[in-house]
Short mmCIF file of C-alpha atoms in Angstrom, two decimals:
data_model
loop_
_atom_site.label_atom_id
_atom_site.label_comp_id
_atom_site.label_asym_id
_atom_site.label_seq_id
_atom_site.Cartn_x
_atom_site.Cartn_y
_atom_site.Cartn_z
CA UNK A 337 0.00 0.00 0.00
CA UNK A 338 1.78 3.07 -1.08
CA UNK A 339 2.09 6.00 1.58
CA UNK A 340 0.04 9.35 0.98
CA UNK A 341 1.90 12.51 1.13
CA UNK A 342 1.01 14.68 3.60
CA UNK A 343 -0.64 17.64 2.91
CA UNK A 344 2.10 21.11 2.73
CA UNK A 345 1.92 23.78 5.13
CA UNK A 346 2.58 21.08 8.11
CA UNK A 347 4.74 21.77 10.70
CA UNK A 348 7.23 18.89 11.56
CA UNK A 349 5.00 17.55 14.42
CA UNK A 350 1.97 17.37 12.17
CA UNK A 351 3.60 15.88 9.20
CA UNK A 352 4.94 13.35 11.50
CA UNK A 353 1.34 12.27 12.65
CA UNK A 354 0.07 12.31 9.50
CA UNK A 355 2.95 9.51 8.34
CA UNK A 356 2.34 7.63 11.53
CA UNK A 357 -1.36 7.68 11.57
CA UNK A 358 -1.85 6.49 7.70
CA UNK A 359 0.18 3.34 8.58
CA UNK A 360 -1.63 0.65 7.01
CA UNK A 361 -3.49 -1.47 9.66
CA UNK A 362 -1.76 -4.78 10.05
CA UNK A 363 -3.09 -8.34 9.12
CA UNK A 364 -6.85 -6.55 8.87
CA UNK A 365 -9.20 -9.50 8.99
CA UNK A 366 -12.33 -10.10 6.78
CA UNK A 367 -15.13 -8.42 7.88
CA UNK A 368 -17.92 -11.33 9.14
CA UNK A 369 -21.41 -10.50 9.05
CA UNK A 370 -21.98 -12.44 12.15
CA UNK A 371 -19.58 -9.94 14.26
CA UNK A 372 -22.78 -7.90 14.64
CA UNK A 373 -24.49 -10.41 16.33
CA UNK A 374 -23.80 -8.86 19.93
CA UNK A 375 -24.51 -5.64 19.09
CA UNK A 376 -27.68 -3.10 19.76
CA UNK A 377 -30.30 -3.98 16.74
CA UNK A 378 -29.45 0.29 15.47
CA UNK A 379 -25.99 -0.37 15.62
CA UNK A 380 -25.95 -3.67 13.92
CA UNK A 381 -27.99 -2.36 11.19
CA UNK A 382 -25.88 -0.13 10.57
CA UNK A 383 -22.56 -2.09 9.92
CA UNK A 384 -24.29 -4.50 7.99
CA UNK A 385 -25.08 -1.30 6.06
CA UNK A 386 -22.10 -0.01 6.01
CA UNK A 387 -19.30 -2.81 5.37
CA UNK A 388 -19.74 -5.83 3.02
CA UNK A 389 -18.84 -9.15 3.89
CA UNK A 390 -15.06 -10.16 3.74
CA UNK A 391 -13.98 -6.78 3.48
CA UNK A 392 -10.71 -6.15 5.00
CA UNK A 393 -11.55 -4.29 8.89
CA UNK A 394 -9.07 -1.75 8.01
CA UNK A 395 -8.89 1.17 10.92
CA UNK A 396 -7.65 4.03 9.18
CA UNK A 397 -8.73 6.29 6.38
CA UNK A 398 -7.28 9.44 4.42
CA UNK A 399 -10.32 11.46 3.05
CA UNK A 400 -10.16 14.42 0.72
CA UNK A 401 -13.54 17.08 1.49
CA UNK A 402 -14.49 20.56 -0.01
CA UNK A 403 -17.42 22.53 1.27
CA UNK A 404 -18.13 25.93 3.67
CA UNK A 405 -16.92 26.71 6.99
CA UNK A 406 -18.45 30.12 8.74
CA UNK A 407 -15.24 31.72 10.28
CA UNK A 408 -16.65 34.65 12.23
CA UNK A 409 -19.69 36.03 10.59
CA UNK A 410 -18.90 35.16 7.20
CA UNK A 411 -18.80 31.47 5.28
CA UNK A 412 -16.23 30.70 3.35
CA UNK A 413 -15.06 27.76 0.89
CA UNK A 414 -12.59 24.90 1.52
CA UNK A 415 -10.80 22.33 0.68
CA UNK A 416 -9.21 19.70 2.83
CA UNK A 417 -7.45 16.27 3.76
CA UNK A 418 -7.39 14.72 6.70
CA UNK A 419 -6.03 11.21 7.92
CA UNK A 420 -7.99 9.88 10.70
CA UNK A 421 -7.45 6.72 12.86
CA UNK A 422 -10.11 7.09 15.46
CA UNK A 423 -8.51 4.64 17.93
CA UNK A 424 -5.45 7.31 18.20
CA UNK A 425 -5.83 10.70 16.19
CA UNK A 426 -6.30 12.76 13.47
CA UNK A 427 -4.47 15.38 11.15
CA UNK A 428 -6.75 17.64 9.28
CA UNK A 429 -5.14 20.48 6.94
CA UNK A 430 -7.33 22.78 5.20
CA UNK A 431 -7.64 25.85 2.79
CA UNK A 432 -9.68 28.84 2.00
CA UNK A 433 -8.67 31.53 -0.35
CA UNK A 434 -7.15 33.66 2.09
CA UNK A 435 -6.72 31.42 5.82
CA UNK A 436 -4.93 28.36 5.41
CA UNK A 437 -3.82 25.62 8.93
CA UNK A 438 -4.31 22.31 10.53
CA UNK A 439 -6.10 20.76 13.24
CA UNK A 440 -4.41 17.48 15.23
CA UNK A 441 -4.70 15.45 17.77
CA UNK A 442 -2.77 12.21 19.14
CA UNK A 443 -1.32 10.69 22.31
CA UNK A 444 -3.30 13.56 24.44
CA UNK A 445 -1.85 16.09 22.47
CA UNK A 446 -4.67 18.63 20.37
CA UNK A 447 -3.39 21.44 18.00
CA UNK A 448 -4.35 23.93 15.86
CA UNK A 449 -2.14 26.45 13.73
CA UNK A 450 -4.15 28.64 10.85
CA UNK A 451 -2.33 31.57 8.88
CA UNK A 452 -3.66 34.39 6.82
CA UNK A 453 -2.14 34.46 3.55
CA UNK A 454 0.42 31.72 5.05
CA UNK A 455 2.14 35.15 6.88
CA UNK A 456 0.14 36.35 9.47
CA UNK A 457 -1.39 33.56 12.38
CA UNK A 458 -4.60 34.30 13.29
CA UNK A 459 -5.52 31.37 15.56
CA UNK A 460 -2.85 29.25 16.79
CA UNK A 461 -3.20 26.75 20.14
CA UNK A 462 -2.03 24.28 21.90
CA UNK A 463 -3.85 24.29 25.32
CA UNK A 464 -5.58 21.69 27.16
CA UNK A 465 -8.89 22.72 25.92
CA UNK A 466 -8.11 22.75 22.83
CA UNK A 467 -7.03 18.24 23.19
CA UNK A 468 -10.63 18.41 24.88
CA UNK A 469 -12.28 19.66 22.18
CA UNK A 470 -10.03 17.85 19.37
CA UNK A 471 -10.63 14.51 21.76
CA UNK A 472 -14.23 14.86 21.23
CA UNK A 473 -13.95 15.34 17.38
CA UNK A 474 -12.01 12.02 17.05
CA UNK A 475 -14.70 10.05 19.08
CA UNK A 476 -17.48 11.33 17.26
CA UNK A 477 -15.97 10.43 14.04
CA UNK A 478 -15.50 6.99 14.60
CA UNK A 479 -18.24 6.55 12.05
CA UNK A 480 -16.43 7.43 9.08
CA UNK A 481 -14.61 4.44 10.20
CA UNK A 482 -16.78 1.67 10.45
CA UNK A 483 -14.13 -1.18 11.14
CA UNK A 484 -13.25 0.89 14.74
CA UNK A 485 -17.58 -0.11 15.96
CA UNK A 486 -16.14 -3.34 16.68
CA UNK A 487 -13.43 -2.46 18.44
CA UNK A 488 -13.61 -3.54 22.35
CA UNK A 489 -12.65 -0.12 23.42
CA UNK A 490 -16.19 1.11 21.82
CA UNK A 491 -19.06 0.48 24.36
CA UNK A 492 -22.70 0.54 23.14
CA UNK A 493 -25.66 0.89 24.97
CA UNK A 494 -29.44 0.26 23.13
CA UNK A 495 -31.63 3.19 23.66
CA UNK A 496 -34.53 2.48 20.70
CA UNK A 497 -35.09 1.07 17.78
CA UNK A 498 -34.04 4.16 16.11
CA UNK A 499 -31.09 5.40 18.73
CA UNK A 500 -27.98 3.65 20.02
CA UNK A 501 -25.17 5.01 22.09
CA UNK A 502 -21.41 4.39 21.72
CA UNK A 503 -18.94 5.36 23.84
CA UNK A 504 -15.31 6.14 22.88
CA UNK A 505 -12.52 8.36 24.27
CA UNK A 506 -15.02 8.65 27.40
CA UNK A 507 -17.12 10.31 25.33
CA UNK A 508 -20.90 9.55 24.75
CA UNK A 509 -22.29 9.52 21.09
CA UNK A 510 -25.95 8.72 19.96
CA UNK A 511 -26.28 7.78 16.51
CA UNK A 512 -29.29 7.39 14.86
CA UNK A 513 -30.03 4.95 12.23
CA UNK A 514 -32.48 4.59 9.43
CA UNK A 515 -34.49 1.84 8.95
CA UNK A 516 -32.33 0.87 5.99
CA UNK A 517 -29.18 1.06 7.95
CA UNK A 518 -27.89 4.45 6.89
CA UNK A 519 -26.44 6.77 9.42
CA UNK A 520 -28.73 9.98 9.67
CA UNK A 521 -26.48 12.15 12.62
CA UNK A 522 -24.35 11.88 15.71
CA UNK A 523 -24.42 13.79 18.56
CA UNK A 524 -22.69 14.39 21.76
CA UNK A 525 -21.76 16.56 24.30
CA UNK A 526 -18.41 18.24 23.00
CA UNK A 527 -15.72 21.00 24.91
CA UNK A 528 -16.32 23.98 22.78
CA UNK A 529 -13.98 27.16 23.86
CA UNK A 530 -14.79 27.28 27.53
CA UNK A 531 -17.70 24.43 28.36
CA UNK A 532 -19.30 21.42 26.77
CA UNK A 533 -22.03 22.09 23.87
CA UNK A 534 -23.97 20.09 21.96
CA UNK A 535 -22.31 19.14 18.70
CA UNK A 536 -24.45 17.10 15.83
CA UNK A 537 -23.15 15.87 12.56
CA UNK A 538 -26.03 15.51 10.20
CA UNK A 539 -25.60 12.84 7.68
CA UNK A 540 -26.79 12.78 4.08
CA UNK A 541 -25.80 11.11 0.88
CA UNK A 542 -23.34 8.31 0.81
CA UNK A 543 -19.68 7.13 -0.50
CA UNK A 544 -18.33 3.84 -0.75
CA UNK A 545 -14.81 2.75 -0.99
CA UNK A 546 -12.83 -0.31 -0.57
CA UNK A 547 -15.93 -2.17 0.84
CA UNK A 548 -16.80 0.81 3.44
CA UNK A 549 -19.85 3.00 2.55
CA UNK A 550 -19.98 6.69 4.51
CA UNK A 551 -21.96 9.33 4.79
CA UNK A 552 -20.57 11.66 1.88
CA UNK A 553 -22.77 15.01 3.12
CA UNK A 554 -22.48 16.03 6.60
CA UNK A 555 -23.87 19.45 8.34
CA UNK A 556 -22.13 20.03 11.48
CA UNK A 557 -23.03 22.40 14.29
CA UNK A 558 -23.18 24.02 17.91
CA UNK A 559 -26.19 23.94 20.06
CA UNK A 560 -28.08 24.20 16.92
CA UNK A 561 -26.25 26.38 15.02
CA UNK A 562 -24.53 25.49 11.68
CA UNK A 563 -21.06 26.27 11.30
CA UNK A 564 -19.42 23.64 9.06
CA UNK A 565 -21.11 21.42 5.79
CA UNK A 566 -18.64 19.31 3.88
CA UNK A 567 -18.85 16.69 1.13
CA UNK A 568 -16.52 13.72 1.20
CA UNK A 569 -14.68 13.34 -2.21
CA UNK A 570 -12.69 10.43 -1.39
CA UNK A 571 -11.58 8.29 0.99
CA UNK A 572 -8.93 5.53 1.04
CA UNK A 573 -9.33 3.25 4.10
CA UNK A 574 -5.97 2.01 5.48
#
C-alpha cells in the first residue's frame, strides 16, 4: 500500500502524525457478518449497512472534502485532507482563499495552527482545551470508520429502535439509524472554547470505498447552530 503525502503547510510535528497515523493497519481481517451479532439492533444495522462481507476491517482512512466553513460572521469555501485513525488521532489540513492551517490530535496532544495568507497567524493553540475539544472530534468520528464499531474499546448501549449510544474516548455519542441502515447524525456533548455544547453531525448522501460506505454530506453544528457542511470526495481506508 503506497504512503500518501502529507498535505504542505505542516509543521514537523503534524507531518509526523500524518505519516504515523496512515500506517496501514496490520493483518486486517475479513469483515464477518456475524460480528454484529452482539450488538444493539441500530448499531448492527448499521454495519451491515455499512461494510460488506469479507472486506478487510481496516482502521484508518485518508479522506479528501471541499465545502463551507463560517469563520466569524462570514462562510467561506474549503478544501481539505485529513487522515484519521479514530482509535489514536487525526491530522486535518485545510484551505480557503485567504486562511490556510491544521487541526491534530494524538497521544493527548490537540493542536491547531491557521495563517492568513500563510504570513500572518490568526488562531494558533495548543492548550488543554483545545485536546478536549479535538478529543471529542475524534470520538465522534469513529463513524467514518466503520471497522473501529467493533473495536472492544467502543461500548454501546441500546436506547430504541431508532437510537444507540457508543462510547469512545469517554465520550458519549448517539447515533441514529435509518431503517435501511444508513447513518442519519451523531451527537454528543463536545468542549467547545470554555464548556461542553452540543455538537451534531447531520448525515446525508453516501460514498463507498474499498468495501466501506460513509456518509458523503455532513452538516455540522453548535447547540443548533450550523457552522461547518462538507462533502466527502474520497476516501482511502488504510
Amino acid at each position: 500500500m503506497s504512503v500518501i503525502v502529507a498535505p504542505p503547510r505542516l509543521t514537523d510535528s503534524a507531518r509526523h502524525d500524518w505519516n504515523v497515523l496512515q500506517a496501514p493497519t496490520p493483518d486486517p481481517r475479513p469483515f464477518d457478518p456475524a460480528d454484529t451479532g452482539m450488538l444493539p439492533e441500530p448499531a448492527r444495522r448499521w454495519l451491515l449497512h455499512a461494510v460488506r462481507p469479507d472486506t478487510p476491517l481496516r482502521r484508518s482512512v485518508v479522506l479528501r472534502t471541499h465545502g463551507t466553513i463560517k469563520l466569524g460572521s462570514s462562510w467561506r469555501g474549503f478544501h481539505a485532507r485529513q487522515v484519521l485513525a479514530p482509535l489514536d488521532g487525526y491530522v486535518w489540513a485545510a484551505s480557503t482563499l485567504l486562511v490556510n492551517g491544521f487541526d491534530r490530535y494524538r497521544d493527548g496532544s490537540g493542536e491547531m495552527r491557521w495563517h492568513l495568507l500563510d504570513l500572518i497567524p490568526v488562531r494558533s493553540s495548543s492548550s488543554p482545551d483545545t485536546a478536549r475539544s479535538a478529543l471529542g472530534r475524534l470520538a465522534s468520528e469513529f463513524v467514518m470508520v466503520p471497522a473501529v464499531a467493533l473495536d472492544p474499546s467502543v461500548v454501546w448501549k441500546p436506547v430504541d429502535e431508532r437510537h444507540v449510544i457508543a462510547r469512545l474516548h469517554d465520550h458519549d455519542m448517539t447515533l441514529a439509524i435509518a431503517a435501511d441502515g444508513r447513518l442519519e447524525s451523531v451527537s454528543l456533548s463536545r468542549w467547545h472554547e470554555d464548556r461542553y455544547e452540543r455538537f451534531t453531525a447531520t448525515c446525508s448522501g453516501e460514498i463507498t470505498s474499498d468495501g466501506f460506505t460513509i456518509p458523503s454530506d455532513l452538516r455540522c453544528s453548535w447547540q443548533g447552530e450550523d457552522f461547518i457542511w462538507f462533502t466527502v470526495d474520497e476516501a482511502l481506508f488504510r
